[in-house]
PDB file of C-alpha atoms in Angstrom:
ATOM      1  CA  LEU U   1     141.224 144.936  73.114  1.00 74.00           C
ATOM      2  CA  LEU U   2     139.310 147.253  75.411  1.00 71.00           C
ATOM      3  CA  PRO U   3     135.516 147.344  75.462  1.00 73.00           C
ATOM      4  CA  PRO U   4     133.896 150.417  73.906  1.00 78.00           C
ATOM      5  CA  ILE U   5     133.213 153.340  76.219  1.00 74.00           C
ATOM      6  CA  VAL U   6     129.524 153.881  76.879  1.00 79.00           C
ATOM      7  CA  ARG U   7     129.142 157.623  77.522  1.00 79.00           C
ATOM      8  CA  ASN U   8     125.750 157.550  79.197  1.00 85.00           C
ATOM      9  CA  ARG U   9     126.667 155.085  81.944  1.00 84.00           C
ATOM     10  CA  HIS U  10     126.108 155.889  85.597  1.00 81.00           C
ATOM     11  CA  LYS U  11     129.293 156.162  87.659  1.00 83.00           C
ATOM     12  CA  PHE U  12     128.374 153.098  89.731  1.00 81.00           C
ATOM     13  CA  GLU U  13     128.390 151.006  86.542  1.00 81.00           C
ATOM     14  CA  ARG U  14     131.967 152.016  85.669  1.00 84.00           C
ATOM     15  CA  GLY U  15     133.876 150.436  88.539  1.00 88.00           C
ATOM     16  CA  HIS U  16     135.217 151.438  91.912  1.00 94.00           C
ATOM     17  CA  ALA U  17     138.873 152.047  92.707  1.00 95.00           C
ATOM     18  CA  VAL U  18     140.265 152.056  96.252  1.00 95.00           C
ATOM     19  CA  ILE U  19     143.671 153.654  96.775  1.00 93.00           C
ATOM     20  CA  ALA U  20     145.466 153.517 100.131  1.00 89.00           C
ATOM     21  CA  ALA U  21     148.065 156.258 100.573  1.00 84.00           C
ATOM     22  CA  GLY U  22     150.249 156.148 103.626  1.00 72.00           C
ATOM     23  CA  ASN U  23     152.618 159.066 103.760  1.00 77.00           C
ATOM     24  CA  ARG U  24     152.346 162.871 103.888  1.00 79.00           C
ATOM     25  CA  GLU U  25     155.525 163.183 101.844  1.00 79.00           C
ATOM     26  CA  MET U  26     153.906 161.214  99.003  1.00 79.00           C
ATOM     27  CA  MET U  27     150.691 163.236  98.656  1.00 85.00           C
ATOM     28  CA  GLY U  28     151.486 164.194  95.072  1.00 87.00           C
ATOM     29  CA  ALA U  29     151.781 160.547  94.131  1.00 87.00           C
ATOM     30  CA  ALA U  30     148.458 159.791  95.863  1.00 88.00           C
ATOM     31  CA  PHE U  31     146.857 162.634  93.898  1.00 90.00           C
ATOM     32  CA  LEU U  32     148.270 161.359  90.598  1.00 91.00           C
ATOM     33  CA  ALA U  33     147.191 157.784  91.349  1.00 92.00           C
ATOM     34  CA  SER U  34     143.654 159.031  92.055  1.00 92.00           C
ATOM     35  CA  LEU U  35     143.603 161.122  88.897  1.00 92.00           C
ATOM     36  CA  GLY U  36     144.862 158.134  86.905  1.00 93.00           C
ATOM     37  CA  ALA U  37     142.080 155.957  88.305  1.00 93.00           C
ATOM     38  CA  PHE U  38     139.473 158.457  87.109  1.00 91.00           C
ATOM     39  CA  ARG U  39     141.107 158.882  83.702  1.00 90.00           C
ATOM     40  CA  GLY U  40     141.421 155.120  83.395  1.00 88.00           C
ATOM     41  CA  GLY U  41     137.665 154.747  83.654  1.00 85.00           C
ATOM     42  CA  SER U  42     136.752 154.321  87.317  1.00 90.00           C
ATOM     43  CA  GLY U  43     133.330 155.688  88.093  1.00 90.00           C
ATOM     44  CA  TYR U  44     134.278 156.597  91.632  1.00 92.00           C
ATOM     45  CA  VAL U  45     137.449 156.489  93.692  1.00 95.00           C
ATOM     46  CA  HIS U  46     137.955 156.184  97.436  1.00 95.00           C
ATOM     47  CA  LEU U  47     141.312 157.439  98.675  1.00 93.00           C
ATOM     48  CA  LEU U  48     142.226 156.026 102.078  1.00 91.00           C
ATOM     49  CA  ILE U  49     144.474 158.519 103.861  1.00 88.00           C
ATOM     50  CA  ARG U  50     145.932 159.256 107.267  1.00 83.00           C
ATOM     51  CA  PRO U  51     144.605 162.192 109.323  1.00 83.00           C
ATOM     52  CA  GLY U  52     146.062 165.518 108.219  1.00 81.00           C
ATOM     53  CA  MET U  53     146.423 164.625 104.545  1.00 83.00           C
ATOM     54  CA  GLU U  54     143.064 166.082 103.439  1.00 84.00           C
ATOM     55  CA  GLU U  55     144.258 169.501 102.324  1.00 81.00           C
ATOM     56  CA  GLY U  56     146.069 168.355  99.185  1.00 75.00           C
ATOM     57  CA  PHE U  57     143.072 167.037  97.259  1.00 83.00           C
ATOM     58  CA  HIS U  58     140.862 170.063  96.584  1.00 82.00           C
ATOM     59  CA  ASN U  59     141.429 169.834  92.819  1.00 83.00           C
ATOM     60  CA  LEU U  60     139.591 166.497  92.634  1.00 86.00           C
ATOM     61  CA  PRO U  61     136.167 167.272  94.130  1.00 87.00           C
ATOM     62  CA  GLU U  62     134.767 163.904  92.990  1.00 90.00           C
ATOM     63  CA  LEU U  63     137.405 162.047  95.019  1.00 93.00           C
ATOM     64  CA  ILE U  64     136.058 160.450  98.218  1.00 93.00           C
ATOM     65  CA  LEU U  65     138.501 160.770 101.125  1.00 93.00           C
ATOM     66  CA  VAL U  66     138.234 158.123 103.847  1.00 92.00           C
ATOM     67  CA  PRO U  67     140.353 157.536 106.970  1.00 90.00           C
ATOM     68  CA  ILE U  68     142.613 154.579 106.351  1.00 85.00           C
ATOM     69  CA  GLN U  69     141.150 151.192 107.320  1.00 82.00           C
ATOM     70  CA  VAL U  70     142.347 147.786 106.248  1.00 77.00           C
ATOM     71  CA  ASP U  71     138.871 146.288 105.840  1.00 83.00           C
ATOM     72  CA  PHE U  72     138.008 148.793 103.127  1.00 87.00           C
ATOM     73  CA  ILE U  73     140.970 148.075 100.832  1.00 84.00           C
ATOM     74  CA  ASN U  74     139.334 145.053  99.170  1.00 85.00           C
ATOM     75  CA  GLU U  75     135.955 146.747  98.610  1.00 89.00           C
ATOM     76  CA  GLY U  76     136.753 148.112  95.159  1.00 91.00           C
ATOM     77  CA  SER U  77     136.816 146.595  91.692  1.00 90.00           C
ATOM     78  CA  ALA U  78     140.508 147.513  91.758  1.00 92.00           C
ATOM     79  CA  SER U  79     142.764 148.374  94.690  1.00 90.00           C
ATOM     80  CA  LEU U  80     146.134 150.087  94.963  1.00 89.00           C
ATOM     81  CA  VAL U  81     148.208 150.063  98.140  1.00 86.00           C
ATOM     82  CA  GLY U  82     150.738 152.846  98.131  1.00 79.00           C
ATOM     83  CA  PRO U  83     152.227 155.378  97.536  1.00 74.00           C
ATOM     84  CA  GLY U  84     154.114 155.903 100.737  1.00 74.00           C
ATOM     85  CA  PHE U  85     153.377 152.626 102.479  1.00 74.00           C
ATOM     86  CA  GLY U  86     156.069 150.579 104.133  1.00 68.00           C
ATOM     87  CA  ARG U  87     158.155 153.453 105.445  1.00 69.00           C
ATOM     88  CA  THR U  88     157.180 153.091 109.111  1.00 72.00           C
ATOM     89  CA  ASP U  89     156.476 150.281 111.558  1.00 73.00           C
ATOM     90  CA  ALA U  90     152.829 151.411 111.750  1.00 71.00           C
ATOM     91  CA  ASP U  91     152.556 150.872 107.971  1.00 70.00           C
ATOM     92  CA  GLN U  92     153.920 147.365 108.295  1.00 70.00           C
ATOM     93  CA  GLU U  93     151.412 146.532 111.032  1.00 71.00           C
ATOM     94  CA  LEU U  94     148.544 147.932 108.950  1.00 70.00           C
ATOM     95  CA  LEU U  95     149.523 146.001 105.829  1.00 67.00           C
ATOM     96  CA  TYR U  96     149.831 142.681 107.625  1.00 69.00           C
ATOM     97  CA  GLU U  97     146.518 142.903 109.534  1.00 64.00           C
TER      98      GLU U  97
END
């Protein structure tokens, strides 16, 4: 059911995933979601994070870390909101902007 994988494609032809992670306590889940996006075929992945969460992602050098911004969530071919969202009032405000 899936299309064949073309090995000599450029990363910008393979799709763009945007993942918004909201909580320091869920950094492992954000890492696994990012890794899953790459293994699932995304050519490049933007991970939207809060300040201070950068140190946990050194094992994925191709991952692009961006400060969280609502406008950017819909920029990808696929978007994931979570892990860790919805635990604070600030998260609720951000999600409903």
